[in-house]
Amino acid sequence: LWIRAGRAMPAHTHPGIEATLVLKGSFQDSTGCYERGDISVVDSDVDHKPVAGSDEDCICFAVSDGPARLTGPIARLFQKLARH
């Protein structure tokens, strides 16, 4: 994953487990703040929106049991469009 400094990923959740290793920079979400070398592990109960630190881009290696499922406004727009 590459998140530009100060930017956010869309809100999402995952089936199963997602493990994320921060390689450069930092990010924060509803579970805490993670810096280079930290590992975030979340399960399907966590709906989060990672935001990169403002000082530099955040680069992470993430592994999950399945694809992300968008849960924020973007997801609602896609769901609305899919019905038409």
XYZ file of N, CA, C and O in Angstrom:
336
model
N 0.839 -1.180 0.000
C 0.000 0.000 0.000
C 0.877 1.234 0.000
O 1.916 1.253 0.648
N 0.419 2.245 -0.694
C 1.114 3.530 -0.699
C 0.068 4.599 -0.446
O -0.854 4.767 -1.237
N 0.198 5.291 0.681
C -0.732 6.367 1.028
C 0.066 7.666 1.064
O 1.049 7.781 1.805
N -0.330 8.618 0.267
C 0.367 9.913 0.246
C 0.261 10.602 1.608
O -0.735 10.448 2.314
N 1.282 11.365 1.963
C 1.325 12.056 3.249
C 0.042 12.852 3.487
O -0.420 13.578 2.611
N -0.546 12.650 4.665
C -1.749 13.380 5.045
C -3.039 12.890 4.416
O -4.104 13.394 4.734
N -2.966 11.919 3.532
C -4.165 11.412 2.839
C -4.713 10.185 3.542
O -4.024 9.508 4.286
N -5.978 9.881 3.240
C -6.650 8.734 3.848
C -7.024 7.710 2.792
O -7.297 8.061 1.644
N -7.048 6.472 3.203
C -7.608 5.408 2.368
C -9.124 5.431 2.585
O -9.588 5.942 3.599
N -9.892 4.850 1.674
C -11.335 4.762 1.920
C -11.622 3.885 3.144
O -10.867 2.946 3.434
N -12.712 4.180 3.837
C -13.136 3.344 4.965
C -13.445 1.946 4.434
O -14.048 1.792 3.373
N -13.001 0.934 5.187
C -13.192 -0.446 4.726
C -13.073 -1.442 5.873
O -12.634 -1.111 6.962
N -13.467 -2.657 5.585
C -13.295 -3.788 6.480
C -12.812 -4.964 5.638
O -12.684 -4.826 4.424
N -12.523 -6.080 6.280
C -11.989 -7.250 5.576
C -12.620 -8.517 6.120
O -12.894 -8.594 7.315
N -12.786 -9.518 5.278
C -13.150 -10.822 5.835
C -11.899 -11.410 6.500
O -10.790 -11.210 6.008
N -12.040 -12.047 7.627
C -10.877 -12.667 8.271
C -9.921 -11.645 8.851
O -10.323 -10.655 9.426
N -8.628 -11.878 8.652
C -7.564 -11.075 9.261
C -6.825 -10.264 8.200
O -6.602 -10.732 7.091
N -6.411 -9.048 8.586
C -5.510 -8.235 7.767
C -4.316 -7.868 8.644
O -4.486 -7.332 9.739
N -3.109 -8.175 8.180
C -1.878 -7.800 8.872
C -1.127 -6.806 7.994
O -0.932 -7.053 6.804
N -0.729 -5.674 8.580
C -0.055 -4.613 7.834
C 1.252 -4.248 8.524
O 1.260 -3.911 9.708
N 2.357 -4.307 7.782
C 3.682 -3.921 8.269
C 4.033 -2.569 7.672
O 4.013 -2.415 6.440
N 4.348 -1.588 8.508
C 4.728 -0.258 8.030
C 6.198 -0.283 7.634
O 7.074 -0.551 8.455
N 6.475 -0.021 6.357
C 7.846 -0.009 5.838
C 8.459 1.384 5.858
O 9.666 1.545 6.012
N 7.618 2.409 5.673
C 8.090 3.798 5.641
C 6.955 4.694 6.110
O 5.790 4.438 5.805
N 7.280 5.747 6.830
C 6.265 6.693 7.275
C 5.430 6.144 8.419
O 5.904 5.345 9.228
N 4.180 6.566 8.457
C 3.282 6.141 9.527
C 1.841 6.279 9.067
O 1.555 6.934 8.068
N 0.948 5.632 9.822
C -0.481 5.842 9.611
C -1.201 5.671 10.932
O -0.679 5.078 11.877
N -2.396 6.229 10.983
C -3.244 6.014 12.151
C -4.640 5.657 11.687
O -5.054 6.023 10.588
N -5.319 4.890 12.519
C -6.709 4.537 12.248
C -7.410 4.355 13.592
O -6.864 4.762 14.626
N -8.578 3.756 13.586
C -9.353 3.607 14.815
C -8.686 2.698 15.847
O -9.085 2.689 17.009
N -7.661 1.948 15.429
C -7.004 1.026 16.360
C -5.709 1.579 16.933
O -5.133 0.975 17.833
N -5.206 2.698 16.411
C -3.978 3.271 16.950
C -3.128 3.952 15.899
O -3.555 4.169 14.761
N -1.893 4.277 16.294
C -0.923 4.915 15.399
C 0.232 3.936 15.185
O 0.742 3.337 16.140
N 0.627 3.785 13.925
C 1.652 2.810 13.566
C 2.771 3.495 12.799
O 2.508 4.234 11.855
N 4.012 3.233 13.218
C 5.186 3.816 12.581
C 6.043 2.718 11.970
O 5.774 1.526 12.148
N 7.107 3.136 11.263
C 7.991 2.172 10.606
C 8.367 1.030 11.545
O 8.783 1.251 12.674
N 8.161 -0.199 11.054
C 8.470 -1.390 11.836
C 7.297 -1.942 12.619
O 7.334 -3.076 13.077
N 6.237 -1.152 12.789
C 5.060 -1.618 13.521
C 4.193 -2.508 12.644
O 4.185 -2.379 11.418
N 3.448 -3.394 13.300
C 2.509 -4.271 12.599
C 1.125 -4.055 13.189
O 0.936 -4.116 14.404
N 0.165 -3.803 12.319
C -1.237 -3.688 12.703
C -1.944 -4.973 12.276
O -1.794 -5.417 11.141
N -2.700 -5.567 13.197
C -3.479 -6.753 12.875
C -4.929 -6.463 13.248
O -5.219 -6.124 14.400
N -5.824 -6.565 12.267
C -7.251 -6.333 12.507
C -8.058 -7.505 11.967
O -7.594 -8.250 11.104
N -9.264 -7.647 12.491
C -10.141 -8.711 12.005
C -11.387 -8.100 11.369
O -11.482 -6.884 11.219
N -12.334 -8.947 11.016
C -13.515 -8.492 10.288
C -14.425 -7.596 11.118
O -15.312 -6.942 10.572
N -14.208 -7.505 12.429
C -15.004 -6.612 13.276
C -14.548 -5.160 13.179
O -15.246 -4.263 13.641
N -13.367 -4.929 12.613
C -12.802 -3.579 12.548
C -13.129 -2.926 11.209
O -12.821 -3.452 10.145
N -13.780 -1.781 11.284
C -14.049 -0.935 10.115
C -13.132 0.270 10.287
O -13.279 1.024 11.243
N -12.135 0.403 9.427
C -11.153 1.466 9.632
C -10.893 2.270 8.369
O -11.248 1.877 7.275
N -10.251 3.437 8.609
C -9.906 4.362 7.530
C -8.490 4.872 7.823
O -8.317 5.915 8.451
N -7.462 4.131 7.388
C -6.087 4.543 7.664
C -5.753 5.906 7.032
O -6.121 6.174 5.887
N -5.064 6.744 7.819
C -4.634 8.068 7.373
C -3.123 8.145 7.553
O -2.613 7.908 8.655
N -2.397 8.467 6.482
C -0.938 8.586 6.557
C -0.547 9.807 7.378
O -1.259 10.817 7.395
N 0.595 9.703 8.047
C 1.131 10.851 8.770
C 1.396 12.002 7.814
O 1.616 11.799 6.617
N 1.384 13.218 8.327
C 1.522 14.400 7.471
C 2.945 14.680 7.011
O 3.156 15.436 6.072
N 3.942 14.041 7.634
C 5.334 14.364 7.325
C 5.921 13.621 6.130
O 6.855 14.109 5.507
N 5.400 12.429 5.788
C 5.896 11.708 4.621
C 4.892 10.641 4.187
O 4.023 10.256 4.959
N 5.036 10.190 2.945
C 4.177 9.127 2.436
C 4.335 7.883 3.302
O 5.392 7.649 3.885
N 3.284 7.082 3.369
C 3.316 5.830 4.120
C 3.319 4.665 3.132
O 2.465 4.591 2.244
N 4.289 3.787 3.274
C 4.365 2.586 2.438
C 4.285 1.373 3.366
O 5.022 1.281 4.351
N 3.343 0.485 3.063
C 3.091 -0.684 3.907
C 3.020 -1.949 3.065
O 2.713 -1.903 1.871
N 3.279 -3.068 3.711
C 3.053 -4.384 3.127
C 1.878 -4.980 3.884
O 1.933 -5.123 5.108
N 0.788 -5.281 3.175
C -0.423 -5.784 3.828
C -0.811 -7.142 3.254
O -0.706 -7.376 2.051
N -1.260 -8.020 4.136
C -1.731 -9.347 3.757
C -3.089 -9.544 4.421
O -3.252 -9.248 5.604
N -4.069 -10.020 3.633
C -5.388 -10.250 4.217
C -5.988 -11.547 3.688
O -5.577 -12.068 2.655
N -6.974 -12.048 4.434
C -7.660 -13.281 4.051
C -8.575 -13.093 2.846
O -8.997 -14.068 2.233
N -8.919 -11.880 2.534
C -9.819 -11.627 1.410
C -9.779 -10.165 1.032
O -9.097 -9.361 1.668
N -10.506 -9.796 -0.003
C -10.484 -8.416 -0.482
C -11.153 -7.446 0.487
O -12.047 -7.826 1.249
N -10.689 -6.215 0.454
C -11.300 -5.171 1.276
C -12.729 -4.921 0.802
O -13.034 -5.034 -0.382
N -13.595 -4.600 1.764
C -14.976 -4.246 1.442
C -15.162 -2.799 1.874
O -15.073 -2.469 3.049
N -15.387 -1.906 0.894
C -15.553 -0.490 1.195
C -16.816 -0.272 2.008
O -17.852 -0.889 1.745
N -16.743 0.645 3.001
C -17.878 0.868 3.889
C -18.297 2.328 3.998
O -19.314 2.622 4.598
N -17.557 3.245 3.431
C -17.853 4.668 3.559
C -18.709 5.185 2.417
O -19.383 4.427 1.712
N -18.695 6.503 2.197
C -19.505 7.133 1.150
C -19.215 6.577 -0.250
O -20.136 6.454 -1.066
N -17.971 6.232 -0.522
C -17.631 5.679 -1.838
C -18.358 4.362 -2.045
O -18.899 4.101 -3.120
N -18.418 3.547 -1.008
C -19.114 2.255 -1.107
C -20.587 2.471 -1.398
O -21.172 1.776 -2.231
N -21.203 3.433 -0.716
C -22.631 3.702 -0.956
C -22.872 4.147 -2.392
O -23.855 3.760 -3.018
N -21.953 4.952 -2.945
C -22.086 5.399 -4.331
C -22.007 4.201 -5.279
O -22.847 4.050 -6.173
N -21.029 3.328 -5.087
C -20.892 2.140 -5.942
C -22.108 1.229 -5.827
O -22.587 0.685 -6.813
N -22.616 1.050 -4.615
C -23.787 0.206 -4.418
C -25.003 0.792 -5.123
O -25.785 0.082 -5.744
N -25.153 2.106 -5.068
C -26.261 2.779 -5.738
C -26.154 2.627 -7.250
O -27.127 2.321 -7.940
N -24.946 2.789 -7.778
C -24.726 2.661 -9.219
C -24.956 1.219 -9.696
O -25.447 0.992 -10.797
N -24.600 0.246 -8.850
C -24.745 -1.157 -9.220
C -26.212 -1.568 -9.347
O -26.547 -2.471 -10.097
N -27.092 -0.876 -8.618
C -28.520 -1.201 -8.673
C -29.181 -0.701 -9.952
O -30.262 -1.135 -10.294
N -28.549 0.218 -10.636
C -29.154 0.816 -11.855
C -28.631 0.172 -13.106
O -27.733 -0.438 -13.275
